[in-house]
Amino acid sequence: MSESEYNIEYLIEEGFVRKECKKCGSWFWTRDRDRATCGDAPCEAYSFIGAPLFTERSADEIREAFLSFFESKNHTRMRRYPVVARWRDDIYLNIASIANFQPLITSGRVPPPANPLVVSQPCIRLEDLASIGRSGRHLTMFEMMGHHAFNKRGGEEIYWKNETVKYCDEFLKRLGVAEEWITYKEAPWMGGGNAGPCLEVIAGGLELATLVFMDLEAVHHPPRNGLDDMTSIGGQWYRKMEMYIVDTGYGLERFVWASKGTPTVYDAIFPEVIDELLSSIGMEHPMERYRNQLIEIARLSGVMNRREIAKKLRLQLPENFFTAVMEPLDTIYAIADHTRCLAFMLADGIVPSNAKEGYLARLVIRRTFRMLKSLQCDIPVEELVAMHIKLLSGAFPELSESMDRINEILALERERYRETLSRGERIVKQLIKGGKEISVDTLINLYDTHGIPPEFTGEVASRFHVPVEIPEDFYSRVARMHGEERREVAEVDQVVANLRERTRSLPKTQRLYYDEPRSYVFNATVLDYFDKFVVLDRTLFYPEGGGQPADTGVILAGSDELKVVDVKSVDGVIVHEIEPEARLETELKRGMDVRGCINYQRRMAHTRHHSATHIVIWAARKLLGEHVWQAGAQKGELRSRLDITHFKRITDDEKRAIEMLANEMVMRNEDISASFLDRNEAERRYGFRIYQGGVPPGKELRIVRIGADEDVQACAGTHCSKTGEVGPIKILRTERIQDGIERIWYSAGEAAVTEMQARDELIKQAASVLRIPESRLPETVRRFFEEWKQLRKENERLRAEIAGLQLDILKNKAQKIDDIEVIAEVIHDAMKEKELLRIASELSSAGFVTLLLSRTGDRVAVVASVPDEVSQKNVNINAATIVKQVCHVVGGGGGGTAKIAQGGGERIEKMEEGIAAGLQLVNEWVKVFKDRVDKRD
RNA sequence: GGGCUCGUAGAUCAGUGGAAGAUCGUCGCCUUUGCGAGGCGAAGGCCCUGGGUUCAAAUCCCAGCGAGUCCA
C-alpha cells in the first residue's frame, strides 16, 4: 500500500511528523519529534497503567461522550444491532460495528440507514478465548464504538480520511489525552474480503481505536492487463470498490481502562463482579498487598509473556506468587468476562446448542462452569450474569427483559453439563477398570466424542492412581485434527450465473402475482427465450423463493402449449423454465403475445401454507418465548415444515397449545397485508424480527403483516388476505433436527383436512381389526401387547417342556461307538434351533455325543454337542467340525465351539444323509483314537 | 454445515457373527426385638424401528427415529 495513502492534510497541518519505529519498523505519525517507537505494544510498555491518560470515566460516560461528540458532527445515532449476526450467512456473531452494514450496504446495493452515522456496537470475538483473563486486555464481548461514512464513487462525498483523523484527534483531546502521547500508526487493514489503508490510534502504549479507510475488495484473479488498477496485500489482489467507507472502531472498554489505569481492563470494567468472585472464595484482591508489583506485571504484559515476566520479577515476589495469586485471579477475570458475554448472547436470543452460534454459547457456558469448579466457587452462574445485566442496564435496559429465560437456560445447561460429566466419569472408570492406559489419543477421543475435558479425565484417573499426562498443546491438537478434515468448496450455481449473464440487459419483470393474487391467467409479451428458458414482460408465475416452491402451469403461444416446470427470479427478471421436450425456437418469437395459466390449486396450497407458516411461528413465539426464531422453512402442497430455535423439546401439550393458538388466529380472521416499505424504515419500525426467513436484498422490502402487527416479516411469498382463508392448521409432528432447533411439520387448508381424514382412517381401520370402538383403542392395544408378551413367554416355557420330554426318547435311541454313547437323530416335530440347542446341551451334559437335525420352516437346522468327558478323553470329537460336515451335506454352513455348534441348510430331503455323514465322522475319529492308543500300548 | 460416539432388564452398563449377561434396584422366604444388614431364591428383555448380507445378526451393511459430543 503506497505511502501517499497516508498523506493526510490534517496530520500535516497539525505538525505531525512521519517516522519509522525503531523496534518494529512500521511507519507512524506523531507530534513528538523525539519519539523513537510507534508507541504500540510490544514496542512500548503500557505506561498508562498506574498513570491514567485522562480523568476517570465510566463506560456509560465514555459511550455517551463518543455518541454525542459525533452527533455534534452531524452523525445520526443508531441503536445497537444484536450480537447474533442473523443477517449474515458468513459469520455467526457480530464482530464489528461495520458488520451491521455488510454485505448489502457496504457493497452499495442498499443505501445506509443514515449517513454518516455513529453506533456503539456490542461485539463478540471468541478467537482469543484461551488468553482471556491472562492477557489483561482481551475480552470476549466488547463494545466497538464506530462512526461510519459511506461514500459512493462519483457521488457526493460525505467525508473521508481527513475528517476521520481530525474527529479522532479532537475527541481524544477533548477527553484530555495529551497531544504528544497520541500516535497514528500505519497498518494496512484487511478482513472479510475487503481491505484498505488504516491508522491505529495509540496512546500510552494502548491501541485505543482503529481508523479504517475501506476502499478495496478482493478479486479472485491477478491483474490481466495494465488497465486493471489493482493492489496486492499479503498475496491477495484487491481492486477499488464502488463504495469507499470510513470504518472506525473505538474500543469502549479500552478508553475506560485508559482513564482508570488499572492493572487490567477487567478491573476497569466490572470490578463489582471481580470483588464478588474474590470474596466468594475468600481471597483478597492482590491490589491490596502487591499494588506496585501488579502494576509492573501489567505494564510488562504488553511487551512480554508471563514466563518472561515471572523471571524478571522473581526477586520482588513471593515464590509461589504466580501459581497462588495470579492464576486464580486470571480465572476470576475470565469468569467475569465470560458471564458478561453470556448476558448478551442469551439476551439476544442465542439458544445453546451443539451447532452453529448455539455451540459458541455452550462453549462459553461450559468454560465458565469449568473455571468456577476449578476455583471451587459455588456462585451460580446466573447470579454473575444477572450482576452484569444490572451493571449494563443504563445503556442496555433490554437485557433484563430476558432474565427469566436466561435463568432457565443456564439452569438447564448446568444440568446437562453435570450429566455429561457423570457420564464421563463412568466412561473413564470403565476404561481404567479395563486396565487400559490413558494415552493422549484416548484423552483426545474422550474430549472429541464425549465432551470430557482432559483435566476431568485426569482428575478421575488420579483417584485410581492412574497417571494421566495432558500435553500442553492439547486443544491445538484437537483443532489440528479437525483442520485436516476436507473442506468442500462452495459451488457457485452455474445455472444462475449463466442466466444472470443473459438477463442482465432485460427489464425487471412485472410481478402480477403481487398485484393480482387471485388471478390464474394472464396475457404477456415474450421478451426473450434461450435454451429452455422464457422471459416475459409480466407474469403470474411465482418464482421459487422464501421456502415457497415455484408455480407450475402452461404458457400458450398460439395453438402450442408450453409446460412451465420451474420459475426463477434472477435479479428481478423472472425466468420460466419449460419442459425439455419443447422446441422454443419453432414455437416462440420475440415480441409475440402469449397467454399464461398457472396451476391454481397448487398455488393456493402454497399460499395457505405460507400464511400458515407466519401464523405458526407467531403462535410458537407467543407460547414458548421471544428466543424463538425461524431457522429454516419449506412450504409444500400437502405439508410444510418450520424449524425454530428453542432450548427444550416441544412437549405434546405445547404442540397442542401452538396448534390451538394458530387456529384461533385463523378464526379471528385478521387481515394479512403486504406492502413495500423502505428497508431502513422497516428496520426502524419493526426491528430485526422481520428477518425470520433470511435477509432479502434491495432498498425496499415487502413487509407482510398479520392483524395489528401481531406478526411482521419481510417476505416475498404469496399470502392469503385474511387469516381465515388459511383454513384449518394441523400440526402433524415435531422433531429435533439438532440441539436447540425443533422442526414443526404441519398442513393447512385442504391438506390439513386430508391429513386429519387420513389419521381418522388409520384409527378406524385399527379399531375395526380389533372390533372395538375407537375410543378404546389405546387401552385395548396395551392389553393385547401385554397379553402377547405373556403368551410368548408361555410359549417359550412350553417348548422348553416339550424339549425336556424329548430327552428320554432320545436317550433310548443312543448307540455305542466303542465306549462312546452317540445320539444322532432327526427330530420331526419342527423344532427351533434354540430348542435343539437346549436339548443337545442337556444330552451332552448327560454324557452323550449328540447330533440333531430338524425342519424349521423350509430349511434344516443342525445342532451338535460333545460332552466334556469325551473331549477330556482326548478323543478328538469336535462339534463344530461335525456341524460343518453335516451342513455341507444339507446344502448350507455352520459353526460354533468344539463343545456345541449349530448350522443349517436348505435341502430337507438330505437330512438322513446328513445324520449318516455325522456318524461316519465320529466313527473315523474313534478309530484314529483307538489306533493311536493301540500303538502306544 | 462437517465429524465422532451411543441406543441391550426399572437404573448403570458388559457382550464384535454361533445358547441374552453382570451390578444395583424390585419382589418372596429365612436370620434379627427393631433399625442397619446378611443368607437363599424369583420376577423382570420386540437387544430402538425397518430393510439387507448370512446356514445363523444384539453383533456386519443401508435407511430411519432417538440421544450425546467436538469443530467451523
PDB file of C-alpha atoms (C1' of nucleotides) in Angstrom, chain A residues 92 354-356 359 366 420 423 426 447-451 482 649 735-736 785 793 834 837 841 859 893-895 902-904, chain B residues 1-6 11-14 18-20 43-47 54-56 64-72:
ATOM      1  CA  TYR A  92     -22.473 -16.189  13.455  1.00  0.00           C
ATOM      2  CA  ASN A 354     -24.343 -28.353  19.517  1.00  0.00           C
ATOM      3  CA  ALA A 355     -24.222 -26.498  16.230  1.00  0.00           C
ATOM      4  CA  LYS A 356     -23.809 -23.004  14.837  1.00  0.00           C
ATOM      5  CA  TYR A 359     -22.488 -24.129  20.085  1.00  0.00           C
ATOM      6  CA  ARG A 366     -19.125 -24.778  29.791  1.00  0.00           C
ATOM      7  CA  THR A 420     -22.083 -35.079  30.643  1.00  0.00           C
ATOM      8  CA  ARG A 423     -21.387 -39.930  32.060  1.00  0.00           C
ATOM      9  CA  ARG A 426     -18.378 -43.652  34.249  1.00  0.00           C
ATOM     10  CA  TYR A 447     -12.968 -34.978  24.638  1.00  0.00           C
ATOM     11  CA  ASP A 448     -13.925 -35.110  20.995  1.00  0.00           C
ATOM     12  CA  THR A 449     -16.522 -37.829  21.279  1.00  0.00           C
ATOM     13  CA  HIS A 450     -17.941 -37.385  24.746  1.00  0.00           C
ATOM     14  CA  GLY A 451     -17.010 -33.825  25.668  1.00  0.00           C
ATOM     15  CA  HIS A 482     -10.315 -31.174  12.712  1.00  0.00           C
ATOM     16  CA  ARG A 649     -38.100 -30.393  23.235  1.00  0.00           C
ATOM     17  CA  GLU A 735     -38.796 -33.473  15.595  1.00  0.00           C
ATOM     18  CA  ARG A 736     -35.481 -32.266  16.908  1.00  0.00           C
ATOM     19  CA  PHE A 785     -49.383 -56.175  23.729  1.00  0.00           C
ATOM     20  CA  LYS A 793     -43.216 -66.320  27.418  1.00  0.00           C
ATOM     21  CA  LYS A 834     -32.846 -72.626  20.128  1.00  0.00           C
ATOM     22  CA  LEU A 837     -29.520 -76.331  21.295  1.00  0.00           C
ATOM     23  CA  SER A 841     -26.828 -79.239  25.663  1.00  0.00           C
ATOM     24  CA  ARG A 859     -34.829 -75.249   5.877  1.00  0.00           C
ATOM     25  CA  GLY A 893     -22.966 -73.967   6.517  1.00  0.00           C
ATOM     26  CA  GLY A 894     -22.450 -73.657  10.211  1.00  0.00           C
ATOM     27  CA  GLY A 895     -20.048 -73.380  13.061  1.00  0.00           C
ATOM     28  CA  GLN A 902     -25.139 -75.079  15.131  1.00  0.00           C
ATOM     29  CA  GLY A 903     -25.834 -74.522  11.492  1.00  0.00           C
ATOM     30  CA  GLY A 904     -28.338 -75.174   8.787  1.00  0.00           C
TER      31      GLY A 904
ATOM     32  C1'   G B   1     -22.783 -27.332   7.731  1.00  0.00           C
ATOM     33  C1'   G B   2     -18.997 -31.384   8.745  1.00  0.00           C
ATOM     34  C1'   G B   3     -17.008 -35.254  12.017  1.00  0.00           C
ATOM     35  C1'   C B   4     -17.115 -38.860  16.005  1.00  0.00           C
ATOM     36  C1'   U B   5     -19.918 -41.859  19.702  1.00  0.00           C
ATOM     37  C1'   C B   6     -24.117 -44.314  21.730  1.00  0.00           C
ATOM     38  C1'   A B  11     -31.163 -47.857  36.567  1.00  0.00           C
ATOM     39  C1'   U B  12     -25.909 -48.198  35.077  1.00  0.00           C
ATOM     40  C1'   C B  13     -23.531 -50.889  31.583  1.00  0.00           C
ATOM     41  C1'   A B  14     -20.682 -55.815  29.613  1.00  0.00           C
ATOM     42  C1'   G B  18     -22.743 -69.188  16.885  1.00  0.00           C
ATOM     43  C1'   A B  19     -27.419 -70.792  23.953  1.00  0.00           C
ATOM     44  C1'   A B  20     -29.123 -62.812  26.020  1.00  0.00           C
ATOM     45  C1'   A B  43     -39.575 -61.995  38.669  1.00  0.00           C
ATOM     46  C1'   G B  44     -38.075 -58.580  35.139  1.00  0.00           C
ATOM     47  C1'   G B  45     -35.758 -58.279  27.663  1.00  0.00           C
ATOM     48  C1'   C B  46     -39.992 -56.706  20.410  1.00  0.00           C
ATOM     49  C1'   C B  47     -31.329 -56.394  22.369  1.00  0.00           C
ATOM     50  C1'   U B  54     -25.522 -64.952   6.185  1.00  0.00           C
ATOM     51  C1'   C B  55     -26.939 -71.709   7.391  1.00  0.00           C
ATOM     52  C1'   A B  56     -27.034 -68.172  11.574  1.00  0.00           C
ATOM     53  C1'   G B  64     -34.939 -44.054   9.692  1.00  0.00           C
ATOM     54  C1'   C B  65     -36.070 -42.491  14.844  1.00  0.00           C
ATOM     55  C1'   G B  66     -33.902 -41.002  19.492  1.00  0.00           C
ATOM     56  C1'   A B  67     -29.673 -39.219  22.412  1.00  0.00           C
ATOM     57  C1'   G B  68     -24.559 -37.311  23.409  1.00  0.00           C
ATOM     58  C1'   U B  69     -20.264 -34.661  21.786  1.00  0.00           C
ATOM     59  C1'   C B  70     -16.403 -31.913  19.094  1.00  0.00           C
ATOM     60  C1'   C B  71     -15.152 -28.484  15.274  1.00  0.00           C
ATOM     61  C1'   A B  72     -16.220 -24.379  11.604  1.00  0.00           C
TER      62        A B  72
END
